[in-house]
Tab-separated table of C-alpha atoms and ligand atoms in Angstrom:
chain	number	residue	atom	x	y	z
H	1	MET	CA	4.926	-4.954	-16.487
H	2	LEU	CA	2.806	-4.023	-19.581
H	3	GLU	CA	2.497	-1.398	-22.455
H	4	LEU	CA	0.750	0.403	-24.773
H	5	VAL	CA	2.293	2.583	-26.192
H	6	ASP	CA	1.857	5.316	-29.056
H	7	LEU	CA	-0.327	1.951	-29.926
H	8	SER	CA	-3.452	3.253	-32.720
H	9	LYS	CA	-5.505	0.942	-34.988
H	10	LYS	CA	-6.925	2.494	-38.386
H	11	PHE	CA	-10.052	1.004	-39.490
H	12	LYS	CA	-10.493	2.611	-43.385
H	13	GLN	CA	-10.392	6.364	-42.866
H	14	ILE	CA	-11.230	6.581	-38.653
H	15	TYR	CA	-8.831	5.852	-36.294
H	16	ALA	CA	-10.690	3.298	-33.480
H	17	VAL	CA	-7.658	4.181	-31.239
H	18	LYS	CA	-4.822	7.663	-31.893
H	19	ASN	CA	-1.454	7.117	-29.981
H	20	LEU	CA	-2.989	5.569	-26.997
H	21	ASN	CA	-0.246	5.063	-24.276
H	22	MET	CA	-0.693	3.091	-20.904
H	23	PHE	CA	1.136	1.121	-18.244
H	24	ILE	CA	-0.174	-2.075	-16.349
H	25	GLU	CA	1.956	-2.709	-13.088
H	26	LYS	CA	1.615	-5.597	-11.707
H	27	GLY	CA	-0.677	-6.061	-9.055
H	28	GLU	CA	-2.893	-2.894	-9.805
H	29	ILE	CA	-6.255	-2.966	-10.938
H	30	ILE	CA	-6.322	-0.104	-13.834
H	31	GLY	CA	-10.059	1.367	-15.231
H	32	LEU	CA	-10.573	1.806	-18.400
H	33	LEU	CA	-13.633	4.135	-19.068
H	34	GLY	CA	-15.376	5.469	-22.004
H	35	PRO	CA	-18.495	5.767	-23.306
H	36	ASN	CA	-19.217	2.801	-26.735
H	37	GLY	CA	-17.736	3.332	-28.743
H	38	ALA	CA	-14.237	5.391	-27.636
H	39	GLY	CA	-12.023	2.314	-28.601
H	40	LYS	CA	-12.061	0.344	-25.306
H	41	SER	CA	-12.259	-2.870	-26.912
H	42	THR	CA	-9.649	-1.763	-29.218
H	43	ALA	CA	-7.625	-1.099	-26.889
H	44	ILE	CA	-7.619	-4.677	-25.404
H	45	SER	CA	-8.259	-6.637	-28.517
H	46	MET	CA	-4.240	-4.870	-29.523
H	47	LEU	CA	-2.693	-6.083	-25.644
H	48	THR	CA	-4.491	-9.792	-26.030
H	49	SER	CA	-3.212	-9.302	-29.930
H	50	LEU	CA	-6.270	-10.531	-30.871
H	51	VAL	CA	-5.938	-7.359	-33.130
H	52	GLU	CA	-2.697	-6.028	-35.340
H	53	PRO	CA	-2.079	-2.811	-35.039
H	54	THR	CA	-1.438	0.058	-37.422
H	55	ASP	CA	0.706	1.854	-35.507
H	56	GLY	CA	2.778	1.280	-32.037
H	57	ASP	CA	3.575	-1.262	-29.657
H	58	VAL	CA	3.234	-3.681	-26.786
H	59	ARG	CA	5.534	-4.495	-24.270
H	60	PHE	CA	5.669	-7.178	-21.906
H	61	HIS	CA	7.908	-6.819	-19.304
H	62	ASN	CA	10.057	-4.670	-21.720
H	63	LYS	CA	9.785	-6.583	-24.881
H	64	SER	CA	6.938	-6.062	-27.561
H	65	ILE	CA	4.975	-8.966	-28.071
H	66	LEU	CA	3.660	-8.314	-31.236
H	67	LYS	CA	5.784	-10.510	-33.581
H	68	LYS	CA	5.689	-13.183	-30.369
H	69	PRO	CA	2.531	-12.592	-27.915
H	70	ALA	CA	3.696	-16.491	-26.219
H	71	PRO	CA	4.294	-15.153	-23.356
H	72	LEU	CA	1.895	-12.931	-22.399
H	73	ARG	CA	-0.877	-15.462	-23.782
H	74	ALA	CA	0.457	-17.817	-21.356
H	75	VAL	CA	-0.185	-15.136	-18.297
H	76	ILE	CA	-3.455	-13.430	-19.465
H	77	GLY	CA	-6.709	-14.427	-19.226
H	78	MET	CA	-9.500	-12.443	-21.258
H	79	VAL	CA	-13.459	-11.982	-19.978
H	80	PRO	CA	-15.156	-11.289	-23.623
H	81	GLN	CA	-18.090	-8.905	-24.139
H	82	GLU	CA	-19.711	-11.243	-26.203
H	83	ILE	CA	-20.784	-14.694	-24.005
H	84	ALA	CA	-18.393	-17.614	-24.948
H	85	LEU	CA	-20.263	-20.730	-23.871
H	86	TYR	CA	-22.479	-23.839	-25.039
H	87	ASP	CA	-25.138	-23.642	-24.227
H	88	ASP	CA	-25.960	-27.121	-23.959
H	89	LEU	CA	-23.639	-27.691	-22.057
H	90	THR	CA	-23.698	-27.937	-18.457
H	91	ALA	CA	-21.743	-24.561	-16.278
H	92	GLN	CA	-19.038	-28.372	-15.294
H	93	GLU	CA	-19.087	-29.398	-18.841
H	94	ASN	CA	-17.792	-26.188	-20.164
H	95	LEU	CA	-15.191	-25.555	-17.166
H	96	GLN	CA	-13.692	-29.254	-18.855
H	97	PHE	CA	-14.281	-28.468	-21.984
H	98	PHE	CA	-12.108	-25.272	-21.949
H	99	GLY	CA	-9.602	-26.852	-19.376
H	100	ARG	CA	-8.684	-29.266	-21.741
H	101	ILE	CA	-8.236	-26.193	-24.235
H	102	TYR	CA	-5.894	-25.308	-22.252
H	103	ARG	CA	-3.652	-29.135	-21.358
H	104	LEU	CA	-5.393	-29.284	-17.940
H	105	LYS	CA	-6.535	-32.717	-16.723
H	106	GLY	CA	-8.091	-35.768	-13.998
H	107	ALA	CA	-7.886	-33.861	-10.822
H	108	VAL	CA	-5.815	-30.844	-11.429
H	109	LEU	CA	-8.779	-29.351	-13.648
H	110	LYS	CA	-11.488	-30.635	-11.136
H	111	LYS	CA	-9.670	-29.317	-7.898
H	112	LYS	CA	-9.732	-25.791	-10.479
H	113	ILE	CA	-12.998	-26.170	-12.113
H	114	ASP	CA	-14.202	-27.511	-7.571
H	115	GLU	CA	-11.890	-24.145	-7.295
H	116	ILE	CA	-13.768	-21.680	-9.856
H	117	LEU	CA	-16.790	-22.537	-9.221
H	118	GLU	CA	-16.766	-21.251	-5.985
H	119	LEU	CA	-15.200	-18.282	-6.388
H	120	ILE	CA	-17.873	-16.980	-9.046
H	121	GLY	CA	-20.884	-18.682	-7.114
H	122	LEU	CA	-22.308	-20.973	-8.979
H	123	THR	CA	-21.077	-24.584	-7.184
H	124	ASP	CA	-24.598	-26.012	-6.522
H	125	ARG	CA	-25.877	-24.815	-10.416
H	126	ARG	CA	-23.101	-26.722	-11.785
H	127	LYS	CA	-24.712	-29.653	-13.059
H	128	ASP	CA	-27.534	-27.275	-14.549
H	129	VAL	CA	-27.387	-26.082	-18.377
H	130	VAL	CA	-26.250	-22.823	-19.346
H	131	LYS	CA	-29.002	-21.926	-21.235
H	132	THR	CA	-31.415	-22.135	-18.026
H	133	PHE	CA	-28.994	-19.340	-16.592
H	134	SER	CA	-29.771	-15.529	-16.282
H	135	GLY	CA	-27.258	-13.519	-18.273
H	136	GLY	CA	-25.039	-12.322	-14.910
H	137	MET	CA	-24.450	-16.471	-14.062
H	138	LYS	CA	-23.578	-16.274	-17.755
H	139	ARG	CA	-21.299	-13.501	-17.328
H	140	ARG	CA	-20.213	-14.778	-13.860
H	141	LEU	CA	-18.996	-18.762	-15.660
H	142	ASN	CA	-17.212	-16.952	-18.703
H	143	ILE	CA	-15.236	-15.406	-16.329
H	144	GLY	CA	-15.265	-18.205	-14.390
H	145	VAL	CA	-13.236	-19.847	-17.774
H	146	ALA	CA	-10.978	-16.924	-17.954
H	147	LEU	CA	-9.613	-18.059	-15.439
H	148	LEU	CA	-8.851	-21.929	-15.804
H	149	HIS	CA	-4.808	-21.723	-16.489
H	150	ASP	CA	-4.456	-19.236	-13.050
H	151	PRO	CA	-3.893	-16.042	-15.382
H	152	GLU	CA	-1.339	-13.678	-13.767
H	153	VAL	CA	-3.206	-10.173	-15.155
H	154	ILE	CA	-7.321	-10.442	-16.471
H	155	VAL	CA	-8.780	-8.135	-18.915
H	156	MET	CA	-11.952	-8.083	-18.783
H	157	ASP	CA	-14.921	-6.249	-21.449
H	158	GLU	CA	-17.315	-4.516	-19.640
H	159	PRO	CA	-18.138	-7.510	-17.350
H	160	THR	CA	-21.174	-5.832	-16.453
H	161	VAL	CA	-23.216	-4.622	-18.627
H	162	GLY	CA	-27.365	-5.196	-19.202
H	163	ILE	CA	-26.893	-8.327	-15.707
H	164	ASP	CA	-28.954	-8.608	-12.036
H	165	PRO	CA	-27.384	-5.838	-10.122
H	166	GLN	CA	-26.941	-8.713	-8.197
H	167	SER	CA	-24.784	-10.307	-10.357
H	168	ARG	CA	-23.484	-7.151	-10.997
H	169	SER	CA	-22.150	-6.473	-7.166
H	170	TYR	CA	-21.176	-10.388	-6.868
H	171	ILE	CA	-18.922	-9.573	-10.341
H	172	LEU	CA	-17.233	-6.592	-8.773
H	173	GLU	CA	-16.339	-8.262	-5.700
H	174	THR	CA	-14.648	-11.310	-7.237
H	175	VAL	CA	-12.494	-9.057	-9.090
H	176	LYS	CA	-11.455	-6.635	-5.869
H	177	ARG	CA	-10.771	-10.627	-4.440
H	178	LEU	CA	-8.611	-12.410	-7.049
H	179	ASN	CA	-6.746	-9.189	-6.591
H	180	ALA	CA	-6.831	-8.770	-3.097
H	181	GLU	CA	-6.080	-12.420	-2.756
H	182	ARG	CA	-3.862	-13.793	-5.590
H	183	GLN	CA	-1.963	-10.544	-6.352
H	184	MET	CA	-4.366	-10.326	-9.644
H	185	THR	CA	-2.613	-7.724	-12.038
H	186	VAL	CA	-6.687	-6.017	-13.277
H	187	LEU	CA	-7.473	-4.169	-16.786
H	188	TYR	CA	-11.107	-3.761	-16.378
H	189	THR	CA	-13.495	-1.464	-18.766
H	190	SER	CA	-16.126	0.453	-17.973
H	191	HIS	CA	-18.473	2.924	-18.845
H	192	TYR	CA	-20.264	2.921	-15.595
H	193	MET	CA	-17.613	5.085	-13.803
H	194	GLU	CA	-18.921	4.115	-10.490
H	195	GLU	CA	-17.933	0.312	-11.259
H	196	VAL	CA	-14.188	1.773	-12.125
H	197	GLU	CA	-14.110	4.007	-8.808
H	198	PHE	CA	-14.746	1.556	-6.834
H	199	LEU	CA	-12.429	-0.675	-8.213
H	200	CYS	CA	-9.781	0.759	-9.568
H	201	ASP	CA	-6.490	1.991	-8.363
H	202	ARG	CA	-5.178	4.488	-11.166
H	203	ILE	CA	-7.949	4.944	-13.789
H	204	TYR	CA	-7.831	6.079	-18.139
H	205	ILE	CA	-10.351	7.719	-19.958
H	206	MET	CA	-10.955	6.946	-23.826
H	207	ASP	CA	-13.499	8.965	-25.680
H	208	LYS	CA	-13.590	8.927	-30.272
H	209	GLY	CA	-9.864	6.842	-29.902
H	210	ASP	CA	-8.423	8.905	-27.982
H	211	LEU	CA	-7.402	8.824	-24.451
H	212	ILE	CA	-8.456	11.941	-22.797
H	213	ALA	CA	-6.918	11.568	-18.651
H	214	SER	CA	-5.222	9.058	-16.680
H	215	GLY	CA	-3.924	9.257	-13.456
H	216	THR	CA	-5.384	7.822	-9.778
H	217	LYS	CA	-9.005	9.384	-8.886
H	218	GLU	CA	-7.675	12.558	-7.072
H	219	GLU	CA	-5.635	13.517	-9.898
H	220	ILE	CA	-8.310	13.470	-12.535
H	221	LYS	CA	-10.767	15.252	-10.488
H	222	ARG	CA	-7.880	17.741	-9.804
H	223	ILE	CA	-8.451	18.156	-13.061
H	224	LEU	CA	-11.765	20.036	-11.869
H	225	SER	CA	-10.673	21.952	-8.192
H	226	ALA	CA	-11.075	25.157	-10.084
H	227	GLU	CA	-15.007	24.460	-11.010
H	228	LYS	CA	-17.704	23.139	-9.329
H	229	THR	CA	-20.499	20.957	-10.832
H	230	ILE	CA	-24.305	22.168	-9.601
H	231	SER	CA	-27.414	19.716	-10.675
H	232	ILE	CA	-30.848	21.466	-11.645
H	233	LYS	CA	-33.664	19.293	-11.128
H	234	ALA	CA	-37.165	19.471	-12.555
H	235	ASP	CA	-40.341	18.260	-13.772
H	236	ARG	CA	-39.586	19.914	-17.693
H	237	PHE	CA	-37.206	22.690	-18.948
H	238	ASN	CA	-38.162	24.641	-22.181
H	239	ASP	CA	-35.380	26.062	-24.252
H	240	THR	CA	-35.573	29.720	-23.366
H	241	PHE	CA	-33.892	28.452	-19.666
H	242	ILE	CA	-32.067	26.113	-21.547
H	243	ASP	CA	-30.421	29.130	-23.375
H	244	LEU	CA	-30.579	31.583	-20.467
H	245	LEU	CA	-27.961	29.497	-18.898
H	246	GLU	CA	-25.770	29.000	-22.201
H	247	GLN	CA	-25.393	32.695	-22.764
H	248	ASN	CA	-24.548	32.917	-19.089
H	249	PRO	CA	-20.412	34.075	-19.288
H	250	THR	CA	-20.304	32.995	-15.454
H	251	ILE	CA	-21.384	28.857	-17.146
H	252	ASN	CA	-18.139	26.657	-18.580
H	253	ARG	CA	-21.334	24.069	-19.536
H	254	VAL	CA	-24.950	23.014	-20.036
H	255	VAL	CA	-25.880	19.537	-20.413
H	256	ALA	CA	-29.949	19.535	-20.390
H	257	GLU	CA	-31.545	16.041	-19.804
H	258	GLU	CA	-35.413	15.818	-19.528
H	259	LYS	CA	-35.520	16.989	-15.605
H	260	GLU	CA	-31.540	17.380	-15.268
H	261	VAL	CA	-29.656	20.230	-16.152
H	262	THR	CA	-25.719	19.820	-15.047
H	263	ILE	CA	-23.713	22.653	-15.363
H	264	ILE	CA	-20.622	23.259	-14.621
H	265	THR	CA	-19.039	26.751	-13.332
H	266	ALA	CA	-16.236	28.229	-11.654
H	267	LYS	CA	-15.885	27.562	-7.866
H	268	GLU	CA	-15.847	30.887	-6.453
H	269	THR	CA	-19.046	31.509	-8.568
H	270	ASN	CA	-22.566	31.885	-6.428
H	271	LEU	CA	-24.751	31.538	-9.529
H	272	PHE	CA	-28.506	30.086	-6.990
H	273	SER	CA	-30.022	33.982	-7.066
H	274	ASP	CA	-28.711	33.576	-10.935
H	275	LEU	CA	-30.304	30.762	-11.413
H	276	ILE	CA	-34.039	31.087	-9.082
H	277	LYS	CA	-34.170	33.829	-10.748
H	278	MET	CA	-33.860	32.941	-14.519
H	279	ALA	CA	-36.000	30.168	-13.160
H	280	GLU	CA	-38.612	32.115	-12.280
H	281	ASP	CA	-38.484	34.033	-15.284
H	282	THR	CA	-38.808	31.431	-17.820
H	283	GLY	CA	-41.431	29.367	-15.513
H	284	ILE	CA	-39.905	26.648	-14.724
H	285	GLU	CA	-40.543	25.336	-10.788
H	286	LEU	CA	-37.477	23.890	-9.427
H	287	ASN	CA	-37.305	21.006	-7.544
H	288	SER	CA	-33.559	21.059	-6.495
H	289	VAL	CA	-30.936	23.359	-6.934
H	290	ASP	CA	-27.480	21.116	-6.052
H	291	VAL	CA	-23.932	21.438	-5.722
H	292	LYS	CA	-22.184	18.108	-6.179
H	293	THR	CA	-18.935	16.025	-5.226
H	294	PRO	CA	-16.803	15.702	-8.783
H	295	THR	CA	-16.720	12.247	-9.653
H	296	LEU	CA	-15.615	11.398	-13.103
H	297	GLU	CA	-18.187	11.595	-14.793
H	298	ASP	CA	-18.451	15.338	-14.095
H	299	VAL	CA	-14.866	14.773	-15.315
H	300	PHE	CA	-16.066	13.175	-18.520
H	301	LEU	CA	-18.807	16.258	-18.537
H	302	HIS	CA	-15.807	19.078	-18.282
H	303	LEU	CA	-13.738	17.294	-21.398
H	304	THR	CA	-15.859	16.640	-23.568
H	305	GLY	CA	-18.771	18.308	-23.058
H	306	ARG	CA	-21.339	14.762	-23.013
H	307	ALA	CA	-22.396	12.815	-20.113
H	308	LEU	CA	-20.285	9.742	-20.278
H	309	ARG	CA	-23.596	7.766	-19.878
H	310	ASP	CA	-25.305	8.412	-23.580
V	1	ATP	N1	-13.635	-4.117	-37.270
V	1	ATP	C1	-13.914	-2.690	-37.289
V	1	ATP	N2	-14.248	-2.404	-38.412
V	1	ATP	C2	-13.998	-1.112	-38.562
V	1	ATP	N3	-14.866	-0.098	-37.209
V	1	ATP	C3	-14.784	-0.668	-36.665
V	1	ATP	C4	-14.312	-2.537	-35.753
V	1	ATP	N4	-14.091	-2.640	-34.161
V	1	ATP	C5	-14.664	-0.922	-33.923
V	1	ATP	N5	-14.484	-0.190	-34.997
V	1	ATP	C6	-15.019	0.463	-34.771
V	1	ATP	O1	-14.303	1.524	-33.729
V	1	ATP	C7	-14.982	2.726	-32.638
V	1	ATP	C8	-14.394	2.102	-31.089
V	1	ATP	O2	-14.948	0.761	-30.966
V	1	ATP	P1	-14.555	0.212	-29.693
V	1	ATP	O3	-15.537	-0.994	-30.027
V	1	ATP	O4	-13.316	-0.060	-29.284
V	1	ATP	O5	-15.317	1.420	-28.555
V	1	ATP	P2	-15.686	0.630	-27.142
V	1	ATP	O6	-15.446	1.468	-26.321
V	1	ATP	O7	-14.793	-0.249	-26.761
V	1	ATP	O8	-17.183	0.812	-27.672
V	1	ATP	P3	-17.974	-0.666	-27.271
V	1	ATP	O9	-18.727	-0.441	-25.809
V	1	ATP	O10	-20.210	0.374	-28.059
V	1	ATP	O11	-17.922	-1.395	-27.757
V	1	ATP	C9	-15.677	2.647	-33.427
V	1	ATP	O12	-16.390	3.922	-33.717
V	1	ATP	C10	-16.223	1.036	-34.236
V	1	ATP	O13	-17.276	1.543	-34.742
């Protein structure tokens, strides 16, 4: 239904997005995962014709929308990262204002507003001004605005950044409902791999403008089928211990954080006794050594040598 073809955007000398290829079929929830600066916002801004690509094409039902964005604009809803609401208006007044921009009015607009307030869980706060809302409530209303014209496709740019856990799970459940009950197609960008794992049918992972992996969760995790991830925990680590790990030829990658070191090694390697000895020799008191089931976070670590959450 929607396709990005060899899409690139260059800002001065830097590619924010480089040769990105993606497709989205009707009714899918697609995850676009990547750390800050990966190029996710730039990619979706090109998709929603807010940013003009340097190269490549965006196609909707096999037709380029770069010169004629109207057919896609009519059916797409965009939830931007920045909250775009009027603080001095109530929730209801905000929806009325944006609804009129979409040329909705009278009983149709009223019905739509009631339905949206119910969906985003703000019916009982409809008459309160937005400036009294928590960050999570503002984000929910921001999503409500994007739903006013009954879009077939909704694009959400990191809609859960910096909000309370309750609003976060409300938003995730709302995305699932929109997809299940209204067959809405969703493109969801995030740097939280657990959100993308929970929501999405297929996933694209970007880093520094490049697409580094794509497929279903299972397909992506198969990238790690020959490796395993070991998490080592201690109250503190030292450089000598980390150096020993990095020099060990059976260890493929080491990511050291204050109280946790993650290593990736070949599946068949048995490092347990070596790790205990290395810790003893370097004066580290281990709290735990665990072999983890691979997550998308581990795939990112494997492909880039960095943790996604950094
Ligand atoms: N208008 C712009 N001018 C110059 N550089 C830009 C512009 N917009 C984005 N960039 C750069 O392009 C790269 C990708 O940014 P982008 O915002 O698309 O990433 P992101 O994955 O959405 O991350 P974030 O979650 O931080 O927004 C970054 O290095 C960013 O600094």
